[in-house]
GROMACS .gro file of C-alpha atoms in nm:
model
  484
    1MET     CA    1   0.000   0.000   0.000
    2ALA     CA    2   0.127   0.348  -0.081
    3VAL     CA    3   0.172   0.568   0.222
    4VAL     CA    4   0.026   0.917   0.195
    5ALA     CA    5   0.231   1.191   0.359
    6ALA     CA    6   0.104   1.252   0.709
    7CYS     CA    7  -0.024   1.587   0.835
    8THR     CA    8   0.242   1.562   1.106
    9PRO     CA    9   0.550   1.544   0.881
   10SER     CA   10   0.905   1.502   0.996
   11ASP     CA   11   0.961   1.878   0.990
   12ALA     CA   12   0.721   1.914   1.283
   13ARG     CA   13   0.821   1.613   1.485
   14THR     CA   14   1.100   1.587   1.737
   15ARG     CA   15   1.322   1.285   1.693
   16GLY     CA   16   1.491   1.044   1.929
   17GLY     CA   17   1.839   0.906   1.906
   18ASP     CA   18   2.141   1.126   1.846
   19ASP     CA   19   1.969   1.414   1.667
   20ASP     CA   20   2.020   1.674   1.940
   21THR     CA   21   1.897   1.959   1.723
   22ARG     CA   22   1.550   1.807   1.709
   23ALA     CA   23   1.493   1.690   2.065
   24SER     CA   24   1.332   1.955   2.281
   25ARG     CA   25   1.497   2.102   2.585
   26SER     CA   26   1.356   2.193   2.922
   27PRO     CA   27   1.222   2.551   2.926
   28ARG     CA   28   1.495   2.813   2.957
   29THR     CA   29   1.351   2.992   3.255
   30PRO     CA   30   1.567   3.118   3.542
   31ALA     CA   31   1.622   2.868   3.820
   32GLN     CA   32   1.378   2.925   4.104
   33PRO     CA   33   1.498   2.839   4.457
   34GLU     CA   34   1.147   2.751   4.568
   35GLN     CA   35   1.116   2.467   4.319
   36VAL     CA   36   1.049   2.134   4.490
   37VAL     CA   37   1.264   1.841   4.383
   38LEU     CA   38   1.037   1.540   4.349
   39GLU     CA   39   1.140   1.182   4.409
   40VAL     CA   40   1.055   0.921   4.148
   41ASP     CA   41   1.000   0.550   4.199
   42ARG     CA   42   0.787   0.255   4.088
   43ASN     CA   43   0.911   0.267   3.729
   44ARG     CA   44   0.698   0.051   3.502
   45GLU     CA   45   0.659  -0.033   3.135
   46SER     CA   46   0.464  -0.265   2.912
   47ARG     CA   47   0.632  -0.581   2.789
   48GLY     CA   48   0.576  -0.480   2.431
   49VAL     CA   49   0.353  -0.286   2.195
   50VAL     CA   50   0.009  -0.217   2.345
   51ALA     CA   51  -0.181  -0.087   2.042
   52TYR     CA   52  -0.155  -0.091   1.666
   53GLY     CA   53  -0.380  -0.057   1.366
   54GLY     CA   54  -0.483  -0.333   1.128
   55ALA     CA   55  -0.245  -0.511   0.894
   56ASP     CA   56  -0.223  -0.222   0.646
   57ALA     CA   57  -0.158   0.049   0.908
   58PRO     CA   58   0.198   0.173   0.838
   59TYR     CA   59   0.235   0.391   1.148
   60ASN     CA   60   0.085   0.450   1.493
   61TYR     CA   61   0.165   0.762   1.695
   62GLY     CA   62   0.031   1.075   1.866
   63PRO     CA   63  -0.204   0.907   2.117
   64THR     CA   64  -0.448   1.066   2.360
   65VAL     CA   65  -0.533   0.835   2.651
   66MET     CA   66  -0.835   0.857   2.882
   67ARG     CA   67  -0.944   0.656   3.183
   68ASP     CA   68  -1.317   0.645   3.110
   69GLY     CA   69  -1.513   0.454   3.372
   70ASP     CA   70  -1.371   0.104   3.402
   71LYS     CA   71  -1.193   0.120   3.064
   72THR     CA   72  -0.884   0.289   2.929
   73ARG     CA   73  -0.957   0.444   2.590
   74MET     CA   74  -0.706   0.561   2.333
   75TRP     CA   75  -0.728   0.754   2.008
   76TRP     CA   76  -0.421   0.793   1.786
   77CYS     CA   77  -0.292   0.874   1.440
   78SER     CA   78  -0.261   0.601   1.179
   79GLN     CA   79  -0.373   0.522   0.825
   80TYR     CA   80  -0.611   0.257   0.692
   81GLY     CA   81  -0.626   0.181   0.322
   82ARG     CA   82  -1.001   0.116   0.344
   83ALA     CA   83  -1.069   0.447   0.521
   84ARG     CA   84  -1.129   0.705   0.250
   85PRO     CA   85  -0.987   0.940   0.143
   86PRO     CA   86  -0.621   0.829   0.151
   87GLY     CA   87  -0.446   1.009   0.435
   88ASP     CA   88  -0.414   1.016   0.811
   89ASP     CA   89  -0.697   0.863   1.014
   90VAL     CA   90  -0.775   0.876   1.385
   91LEU     CA   91  -0.813   0.527   1.530
   92HIS     CA   92  -0.991   0.432   1.852
   93ALA     CA   93  -0.958   0.131   2.080
   94ARG     CA   94  -0.996   0.045   2.446
   95SER     CA   95  -0.852  -0.191   2.705
   96ALA     CA   96  -0.891  -0.281   3.070
   97GLY     CA   97  -0.553  -0.119   3.140
   98LEU     CA   98  -0.257   0.059   2.988
   99ASP     CA   99  -0.067  -0.256   2.899
  100GLY     CA  100  -0.333  -0.355   2.647
  101PRO     CA  101  -0.405  -0.503   2.416
  102PHE     CA  102  -0.618  -0.216   2.289
  103ARG     CA  103  -0.902  -0.343   2.072
  104ALA     CA  104  -1.215  -0.199   1.920
  105PRO     CA  105  -1.540  -0.242   2.114
  106GLY     CA  106  -1.638  -0.599   2.045
  107GLY     CA  107  -1.278  -0.718   2.023
  108GLY     CA  108  -1.183  -0.638   1.664
  109ILE     CA  109  -0.895  -0.434   1.528
  110PRO     CA  110  -0.895  -0.066   1.626
  111GLU     CA  111  -1.159   0.131   1.438
  112ALA     CA  112  -1.106   0.441   1.224
  113VAL     CA  113  -1.337   0.704   1.374
  114LEU     CA  114  -1.223   1.021   1.193
  115SER     CA  115  -1.085   1.056   0.841
  116GLY     CA  116  -1.043   1.337   0.590
  117ALA     CA  117  -1.347   1.534   0.470
  118PRO     CA  118  -1.293   1.617   0.100
  119GLY     CA  119  -1.348   1.983   0.026
  120SER     CA  120  -1.278   2.094   0.382
  121PHE     CA  121  -0.966   2.224   0.554
  122ASP     CA  122  -0.911   1.867   0.677
  123GLY     CA  123  -0.986   1.711   0.340
  124LYS     CA  124  -0.700   1.462   0.346
  125HIS     CA  125  -0.553   1.428   0.693
  126THR     CA  126  -0.689   1.405   1.049
  127CYS     CA  127  -0.423   1.336   1.309
  128ASP     CA  128  -0.283   1.420   1.657
  129PRO     CA  129  -0.610   1.384   1.851
  130SER     CA  130  -0.664   1.522   2.201
  131VAL     CA  131  -0.990   1.401   2.356
  132ILE     CA  132  -1.168   1.514   2.673
  133ARG     CA  133  -1.520   1.460   2.805
  134VAL     CA  134  -1.710   1.744   2.972
  135ASN     CA  135  -2.070   1.713   3.093
  136GLY     CA  136  -2.123   1.396   2.894
  137MET     CA  137  -1.991   1.535   2.563
  138TYR     CA  138  -1.664   1.419   2.409
  139TYR     CA  139  -1.451   1.683   2.238
  140MET     CA  140  -1.177   1.586   1.996
  141TYR     CA  141  -0.925   1.853   1.901
  142TYR     CA  142  -0.711   1.739   1.610
  143THR     CA  143  -0.472   1.845   1.335
  144GLY     CA  144  -0.635   1.866   0.994
  145ALA     CA  145  -0.491   1.931   0.649
  146ALA     CA  146  -0.624   1.933   0.294
  147GLY     CA  147  -0.288   1.821   0.154
  148SER     CA  148   0.083   1.888   0.172
  149HIS     CA  149   0.067   2.267   0.148
  150ASP     CA  150   0.287   2.519   0.326
  151HIS     CA  151   0.127   2.622   0.657
  152GLY     CA  152  -0.168   2.403   0.561
  153ASN     CA  153  -0.215   2.241   0.901
  154ALA     CA  154  -0.484   2.378   1.131
  155ILE     CA  155  -0.667   2.261   1.443
  156GLY     CA  156  -1.019   2.126   1.412
  157LEU     CA  157  -1.286   2.020   1.661
  158ALA     CA  158  -1.531   1.732   1.651
  159THR     CA  159  -1.790   1.629   1.911
  160SER     CA  160  -1.942   1.296   2.009
  161THR     CA  161  -2.170   1.144   2.269
  162ASP     CA  162  -1.984   0.811   2.273
  163GLY     CA  163  -1.627   0.880   2.156
  164ARG     CA  164  -1.682   0.679   1.838
  165SER     CA  165  -1.924   0.868   1.612
  166TRP     CA  166  -1.795   1.220   1.558
  167LYS     CA  167  -1.949   1.539   1.419
  168ARG     CA  168  -1.712   1.810   1.296
  169THR     CA  169  -1.766   2.177   1.367
  170GLY     CA  170  -1.667   2.232   1.003
  171THR     CA  171  -1.407   2.507   1.019
  172PRO     CA  172  -1.072   2.517   1.198
  173ILE     CA  173  -1.068   2.672   1.543
  174VAL     CA  174  -0.695   2.760   1.524
  175ARG     CA  175  -0.485   2.845   1.219
  176ALA     CA  176  -0.120   2.946   1.190
  177SER     CA  177  -0.058   3.298   1.318
  178HIS     CA  178   0.202   3.383   1.051
  179ASP     CA  179   0.400   3.592   1.300
  180THR     CA  180   0.736   3.480   1.161
  181ALA     CA  181   0.848   3.305   0.842
  182ARG     CA  182   1.068   2.999   0.902
  183ASP     CA  183   1.197   2.708   0.699
  184ASN     CA  184   0.954   2.485   0.888
  185THR     CA  185   0.621   2.544   0.710
  186TYR     CA  186   0.412   2.300   0.913
  187GLY     CA  187   0.165   2.557   1.050
  188ALA     CA  188  -0.058   2.498   1.355
  189GLY     CA  189  -0.149   2.162   1.505
  190GLN     CA  190  -0.066   1.894   1.761
  191PRO     CA  191  -0.327   2.015   2.014
  192ALA     CA  192  -0.354   1.914   2.380
  193VAL     CA  193  -0.662   2.017   2.578
  194VAL     CA  194  -0.770   2.014   2.942
  195HIS     CA  195  -1.078   2.150   3.122
  196VAL     CA  196  -1.005   2.326   3.452
  197ASP     CA  197  -1.251   2.531   3.658
  198GLY     CA  198  -1.474   2.602   3.361
  199TRP     CA  199  -1.190   2.693   3.124
  200PHE     CA  200  -1.081   2.496   2.818
  201TYR     CA  201  -0.701   2.522   2.793
  202LEU     CA  202  -0.560   2.450   2.447
  203MET     CA  203  -0.184   2.395   2.405
  204PHE     CA  204  -0.051   2.353   2.052
  205THR     CA  205   0.234   2.386   1.803
  206ASP     CA  206   0.257   2.683   1.566
  207THR     CA  207   0.578   2.689   1.363
  208THR     CA  208   0.498   3.046   1.255
  209GLY     CA  209   0.459   3.171   1.613
  210GLU     CA  210   0.669   3.467   1.721
  211ALA     CA  211   0.812   3.285   2.024
  212ALA     CA  212   0.877   2.954   1.849
  213GLY     CA  213   1.236   2.832   1.819
  214TRP     CA  214   1.451   2.853   1.508
  215ASN     CA  215   1.311   2.518   1.394
  216GLY     CA  216   0.949   2.603   1.476
  217ALA     CA  217   0.941   2.421   1.809
  218GLY     CA  218   0.732   2.568   2.087
  219GLN     CA  219   0.404   2.521   2.270
  220PHE     CA  220   0.149   2.800   2.294
  221VAL     CA  221  -0.160   2.824   2.515
  222LEU     CA  222  -0.508   2.967   2.461
  223ARG     CA  223  -0.804   2.939   2.693
  224ALA     CA  224  -1.176   3.001   2.661
  225LYS     CA  225  -1.501   2.919   2.840
  226GLN     CA  226  -1.646   2.770   2.523
  227PRO     CA  227  -1.502   2.450   2.371
  228THR     CA  228  -1.518   2.603   2.023
  229PHE     CA  229  -1.290   2.894   2.119
  230SER     CA  230  -1.531   3.112   1.923
  231GLY     CA  231  -1.543   3.404   2.164
  232ASN     CA  232  -1.390   3.553   2.479
  233VAL     CA  233  -1.055   3.390   2.407
  234GLU     CA  234  -0.747   3.460   2.618
  235ALA     CA  235  -0.389   3.400   2.504
  236LEU     CA  236  -0.091   3.333   2.728
  237GLY     CA  237   0.162   3.608   2.668
  238ARG     CA  238   0.449   3.777   2.847
  239GLU     CA  239   0.209   3.930   3.102
  240GLY     CA  240   0.001   3.619   3.157
  241PHE     CA  241  -0.342   3.550   3.010
  242THR     CA  242  -0.498   3.848   2.833
  243PRO     CA  243  -0.809   3.881   2.614
  244VAL     CA  244  -0.744   3.862   2.239
  245ASP     CA  245  -0.959   3.916   1.931
  246GLY     CA  246  -0.926   3.558   1.810
  247THR     CA  247  -0.722   3.240   1.810
  248ALA     CA  248  -0.473   3.376   1.554
  249ALA     CA  249  -0.337   3.631   1.802
  250THR     CA  250   0.040   3.676   1.822
  251ARG     CA  251   0.213   3.377   1.980
  252ALA     CA  252   0.420   3.585   2.218
  253ARG     CA  253   0.516   3.316   2.468
  254SER     CA  254   0.600   2.947   2.451
  255VAL     CA  255   0.575   2.731   2.763
  256VAL     CA  256   0.810   2.455   2.648
  257ASP     CA  257   1.056   2.410   2.360
  258ALA     CA  258   0.895   2.108   2.198
  259PHE     CA  259   0.679   1.962   1.927
  260SER     CA  260   0.394   1.715   1.990
  261ALA     CA  261   0.354   1.760   2.368
  262ASP     CA  262   0.068   1.664   2.599
  263LEU     CA  263  -0.093   1.853   2.886
  264MET     CA  264  -0.266   1.759   3.211
  265TRP     CA  265  -0.392   1.938   3.519
  266ILE     CA  266  -0.270   1.795   3.851
  267ASP     CA  267  -0.522   1.877   4.124
  268ALA     CA  268  -0.306   1.763   4.414
  269MET     CA  269  -0.016   1.983   4.300
  270ASP     CA  270  -0.230   2.276   4.181
  271SER     CA  271  -0.019   2.268   3.865
  272PHE     CA  272  -0.016   2.185   3.498
  273GLY     CA  273   0.211   1.907   3.377
  274ILE     CA  274   0.347   1.909   3.022
  275ALA     CA  275   0.485   1.584   2.881
  276HIS     CA  276   0.741   1.642   2.608
  277GLN     CA  277   1.048   1.470   2.478
  278THR     CA  278   1.407   1.567   2.539
  279ASP     CA  279   1.748   1.412   2.487
  280SER     CA  280   1.708   1.245   2.829
  281GLY     CA  281   1.372   1.082   2.756
  282THR     CA  282   1.014   1.186   2.827
  283THR     CA  283   1.014   1.493   3.049
  284ILE     CA  284   0.730   1.632   3.263
  285THR     CA  285   0.759   2.008   3.310
  286PHE     CA  286   0.536   2.169   3.573
  287TRP     CA  287   0.375   2.513   3.562
  288ASN     CA  288   0.151   2.676   3.821
  289ARG     CA  289  -0.208   2.773   3.748
  290ASP     CA  290  -0.133   3.097   3.561
  291PHE     CA  291   0.196   2.980   3.405
  292SER     CA  292   0.391   3.239   3.602
  293ALA     CA  293   0.622   2.997   3.787
  294ARG     CA  294   0.748   2.642   3.782
  295PRO     CA  295   0.689   2.509   4.136
  296TYR     CA  296   0.855   2.171   4.083
  297GLU     CA  297   1.170   2.054   3.911
  298PRO     CA  298   1.097   1.857   3.592
  299VAL     CA  299   1.067   1.479   3.615
  300VAL     CA  300   1.234   1.267   3.348
  301LEU     CA  301   1.138   0.916   3.241
  302PRO     CA  302   1.453   0.781   3.067
  303VAL     CA  303   1.265   0.578   2.808
  304PRO     CA  304   1.283   0.536   2.429
  305TRP     CA  305   1.069   0.752   2.203
  306LYS     CA  306   1.012   0.852   1.844
  307GLU     CA  307   0.704   1.071   1.871
  308GLY     CA  308   0.509   1.274   2.127
  309PRO     CA  309   0.370   1.112   2.444
  310GLY     CA  310   0.007   1.068   2.540
  311LEU     CA  311  -0.056   1.107   2.913
  312LEU     CA  312  -0.307   0.886   3.090
  313ARG     CA  313  -0.568   1.138   3.206
  314SER     CA  314  -0.917   1.163   3.349
  315PRO     CA  315  -1.206   1.253   3.115
  316GLU     CA  316  -1.145   1.626   3.166
  317GLY     CA  317  -0.770   1.593   3.114
  318HIS     CA  318  -0.665   1.581   3.479
  319ALA     CA  319  -0.396   1.357   3.624
  320LEU     CA  320  -0.531   1.041   3.782
  321VAL     CA  321  -0.535   1.039   4.160
  322SER     CA  322  -0.318   0.795   4.354
  323ARG     CA  323  -0.543   0.553   4.537
  324GLU     CA  324  -0.265   0.493   4.789
  325ASP     CA  325  -0.172   0.853   4.870
  326PRO     CA  326  -0.392   1.107   4.689
  327CYS     CA  327  -0.228   1.401   4.868
  328GLY     CA  328   0.137   1.316   4.812
  329ARG     CA  329   0.188   1.081   4.519
  330LEU     CA  330   0.140   1.141   4.146
  331PRO     CA  331   0.112   0.849   3.902
  332ILE     CA  332   0.264   0.948   3.566
  333ASP     CA  333   0.187   0.716   3.275
  334VAL     CA  334   0.242   0.776   2.905
  335VAL     CA  335   0.192   0.586   2.581
  336GLN     CA  336   0.422   0.681   2.295
  337ALA     CA  337   0.572   0.559   1.969
  338THR     CA  338   0.913   0.402   2.027
  339ARG     CA  339   1.053   0.307   1.688
  340THR     CA  340   1.046   0.393   1.320
  341GLY     CA  341   0.842   0.154   1.108
  342ARG     CA  342   0.906   0.031   0.757
  343SER     CA  343   0.722   0.333   0.618
  344GLY     CA  344   0.972   0.564   0.786
  345ALA     CA  345   0.709   0.695   1.030
  346PRO     CA  346   0.678   0.639   1.407
  347THR     CA  347   0.510   0.328   1.541
  348GLY     CA  348   0.543   0.080   1.827
  349LEU     CA  349   0.312   0.232   2.089
  350ARG     CA  350   0.429   0.129   2.435
  351HIS     CA  351   0.341   0.223   2.792
  352PHE     CA  352   0.590   0.374   3.038
  353GLY     CA  353   0.529   0.515   3.382
  354ALA     CA  354   0.652   0.604   3.730
  355ASP     CA  355   0.528   0.773   4.046
  356ALA     CA  356   0.646   1.115   4.160
  357HIS     CA  357   0.622   1.206   4.526
  358GLY     CA  358   0.759   1.454   4.776
  359PHE     CA  359   0.488   1.721   4.757
  360GLU     CA  360   0.215   1.818   5.003
  361GLY     CA  361  -0.117   1.831   4.824
  362CYS     CA  362  -0.357   1.867   5.117
  363ARG     CA  363  -0.212   2.156   5.316
  364THR     CA  364  -0.518   2.372   5.249
  365VAL     CA  365  -0.890   2.306   5.231
  366ALA     CA  366  -0.894   2.384   4.859
  367GLY     CA  367  -0.599   2.155   4.799
  368ALA     CA  368  -0.757   1.870   4.992
  369LEU     CA  369  -1.090   1.905   4.814
  370ALA     CA  370  -0.912   1.902   4.478
  371ALA     CA  371  -0.686   1.609   4.560
  372LEU     CA  372  -0.970   1.402   4.705
  373ASP     CA  373  -1.221   1.473   4.430
  374GLY     CA  374  -1.436   1.164   4.385
  375PHE     CA  375  -1.336   1.012   4.720
  376ALA     CA  376  -1.550   0.934   5.024
  377VAL     CA  377  -1.427   0.975   5.382
  378PRO     CA  378  -1.582   0.925   5.726
  379SER     CA  379  -1.757   1.235   5.858
  380PRO     CA  380  -1.752   1.360   6.220
  381GLU     CA  381  -2.121   1.263   6.246
  382ARG     CA  382  -2.079   0.887   6.192
  383THR     CA  383  -2.194   0.932   5.834
  384MET     CA  384  -1.986   0.969   5.516
  385ASP     CA  385  -1.862   1.270   5.320
  386VAL     CA  386  -1.843   1.243   4.942
  387ILE     CA  387  -1.615   1.502   4.781
  388ALA     CA  388  -1.710   1.619   4.433
  389GLY     CA  389  -1.634   1.932   4.237
  390GLY     CA  390  -1.470   2.101   4.534
  391ARG     CA  391  -1.776   2.051   4.755
  392VAL     CA  392  -1.870   1.815   5.037
  393LEU     CA  393  -2.190   1.609   5.033
  394ARG     CA  394  -2.271   1.444   5.365
  395VAL     CA  395  -2.429   1.103   5.299
  396GLU     CA  396  -2.625   0.907   5.559
  397ARG     CA  397  -2.560   0.556   5.426
  398ARG     CA  398  -2.210   0.422   5.366
  399SER     CA  399  -2.333   0.198   5.083
  400VAL     CA  400  -2.457   0.505   4.898
  401ALA     CA  401  -2.127   0.687   4.950
  402GLU     CA  402  -1.944   0.385   4.812
  403ALA     CA  403  -2.162   0.388   4.500
  404LEU     CA  404  -2.102   0.759   4.446
  405SER     CA  405  -1.724   0.758   4.493
  406SER     CA  406  -1.417   0.610   4.330
  407ARG     CA  407  -1.267   0.506   4.662
  408VAL     CA  408  -1.341   0.519   5.034
  409LEU     CA  409  -1.069   0.637   5.272
  410GLU     CA  410  -1.100   0.489   5.619
  411GLN     CA  411  -0.917   0.779   5.786
  412ARG     CA  412  -1.045   1.136   5.771
  413LEU     CA  413  -0.796   1.416   5.704
  414PRO     CA  414  -0.821   1.682   5.980
  415ILE     CA  415  -0.807   1.963   5.722
  416LEU     CA  416  -1.149   1.851   5.596
  417ASP     CA  417  -1.307   1.965   5.922
  418GLU     CA  418  -1.259   2.320   5.791
  419ALA     CA  419  -1.459   2.248   5.475
  420GLU     CA  420  -1.820   2.361   5.453
  421VAL     CA  421  -2.083   2.091   5.402
  422ALA     CA  422  -2.265   2.188   5.082
  423GLY     CA  423  -2.546   1.936   5.104
  424ARG     CA  424  -2.688   1.643   5.299
  425LEU     CA  425  -2.816   1.321   5.145
  426PRO     CA  426  -3.054   1.136   5.380
  427ALA     CA  427  -3.201   0.793   5.316
  428GLU     CA  428  -3.498   0.791   5.078
  429ALA     CA  429  -3.407   1.136   4.941
  430PRO     CA  430  -3.601   1.222   4.625
  431VAL     CA  431  -3.451   1.141   4.285
  432VAL     CA  432  -3.557   1.311   3.963
  433ALA     CA  433  -3.508   1.182   3.610
  434SER     CA  434  -3.547   1.376   3.286
  435PRO     CA  435  -3.398   1.379   2.935
  436GLU     CA  436  -3.128   1.602   3.090
  437GLY     CA  437  -3.016   1.332   3.332
  438ARG     CA  438  -3.084   1.185   3.676
  439GLY     CA  439  -2.991   1.307   4.019
  440PHE     CA  440  -3.072   1.351   4.386
  441LEU     CA  441  -3.296   1.651   4.454
  442LEU     CA  442  -3.171   1.808   4.777
  443GLY     CA  443  -3.362   2.126   4.851
  444ASP     CA  444  -3.358   2.324   4.527
  445THR     CA  445  -3.035   2.164   4.404
  446ILE     CA  446  -3.004   1.861   4.180
  447TRP     CA  447  -2.685   1.662   4.234
  448PRO     CA  448  -2.658   1.474   3.902
  449VAL     CA  449  -2.547   1.111   3.913
  450THR     CA  450  -2.392   0.958   3.601
  451GLY     CA  451  -2.258   0.626   3.486
  452ALA     CA  452  -2.332   0.277   3.610
  453SER     CA  453  -2.318   0.402   3.969
  454ALA     CA  454  -2.650   0.586   3.936
  455GLY     CA  455  -2.880   0.287   3.967
  456ASN     CA  456  -2.673   0.137   4.248
  457ALA     CA  457  -2.676   0.462   4.444
  458PHE     CA  458  -3.051   0.514   4.407
  459ALA     CA  459  -3.126   0.157   4.511
  460ALA     CA  460  -2.888   0.169   4.808
  461ASN     CA  461  -3.056   0.489   4.924
  462SER     CA  462  -3.409   0.345   4.884
  463SER     CA  463  -3.485   0.631   4.644
  464GLU     CA  464  -3.732   0.593   4.357
  465PRO     CA  465  -3.676   0.822   4.055
  466GLU     CA  466  -3.960   1.059   3.965
  467SER     CA  467  -3.988   1.168   3.603
  468ILE     CA  468  -3.978   1.541   3.530
  469SER     CA  469  -3.953   1.742   3.209
  470SER     CA  470  -3.641   1.910   3.078
  471ASP     CA  471  -3.794   2.248   3.161
  472GLN     CA  472  -3.855   2.139   3.519
  473TRP     CA  473  -3.497   2.012   3.544
  474ARG     CA  474  -3.362   2.349   3.429
  475THR     CA  475  -3.547   2.537   3.703
  476HIS     CA  476  -3.316   2.380   3.962
  477THR     CA  477  -2.960   2.467   4.054
  478LEU     CA  478  -2.715   2.194   3.954
  479GLY     CA  479  -2.460   2.065   4.201
  480PRO     CA  480  -2.140   1.879   4.116
  481VAL     CA  481  -2.174   1.559   3.916
  482LEU     CA  482  -2.151   1.244   4.128
  483GLY     CA  483  -2.040   0.902   4.019
  484SER     CA  484  -1.861   1.012   3.703
   0.00000   0.00000   0.00000
């Protein structure tokens, strides 16, 4: 099969091996004495390749990895001969864990879920996916290109209710800024997205950006309240985040010297983590909430690579919480291409990981509520507290708390005594169900319950759902989502 040139060509991809000019370096910011040096242990890796396309897939790289309920889901860049038109395709597969094997739902070979749309900006290539899920909707940000044209790459957006059937928004949400002309004519692409406190943060490559390196390397950040980035956009510049007229605003500041990086929000550390590749391996660089300081020294996983890493993240792009020590231990896991295939493009997706520790994530009430999001702990009243969305729900029955949480801690952290109780869930509390969802009705607030845990929680609480209309649902205040 002939291989069509990918929308992520070699001129916009860092390389492993001895090519020092292509591997990214840690950000050149002044050393900060207050940076915490983290310890790293529990190194782990898969025994071999964890995911690959069907027999005619010549390459596999650029993954985005999500822990979604009891499954680990992955989308990545490949190419299927049967997926028309010829060009890059986004594949999807899932597994019980990171070490695979990743297969399509039903057990078959990974499925192509997004391909080129002839006549559109992404007419030939769709690649470099970054997928998050917010309020039940999946958002895929991806690189699209109509062909091999200078500065032809742009960032598109597609939405889905299941992560498999996607609907494009139709036009790119980010194009090249054309601040500076360079030999690297890739353009804009390689997005990484997280959702934090109501903001969508979009990190991406733009080889024409003012602050990009001589070879076009650099990662720029935009944020907006809307997933489409169609209004009220802010760009990260020399003075922090400032409002801009649109997503093509001057790329005045890069947060890391890299191509094809990934981004996550780490609740316990109140920091962003950027996974990118350097001469030493896969590096995690940390930035605080407003990208004004780097509170922790970078962590390096000395592992092989050929193309950008995909971090294992929660549906909204957050780091997963350590079940052993949610306040002081950070699991870091990536999947990345590790070798060059016969087509000359990256392939060999493998899993690597380690734990970082040596930070104090629960020193404040806000930090504890963030680090323990989704957990249940004993309350001072011989009931249980479920922590969700930065709020505390006091639950009468332990069985209900177990159904609504990801884990139950047997010891209560003293700092939680300073947290306000936002709601109380007694036995037999009313439950409402509408086309908008299902949830416990506590006073005038609906606490939505999602996923398989909903039925278990309602049954354990001896609560019978009452049907209401969508209009009736919307008259109530919505609390944090439980059981997601």
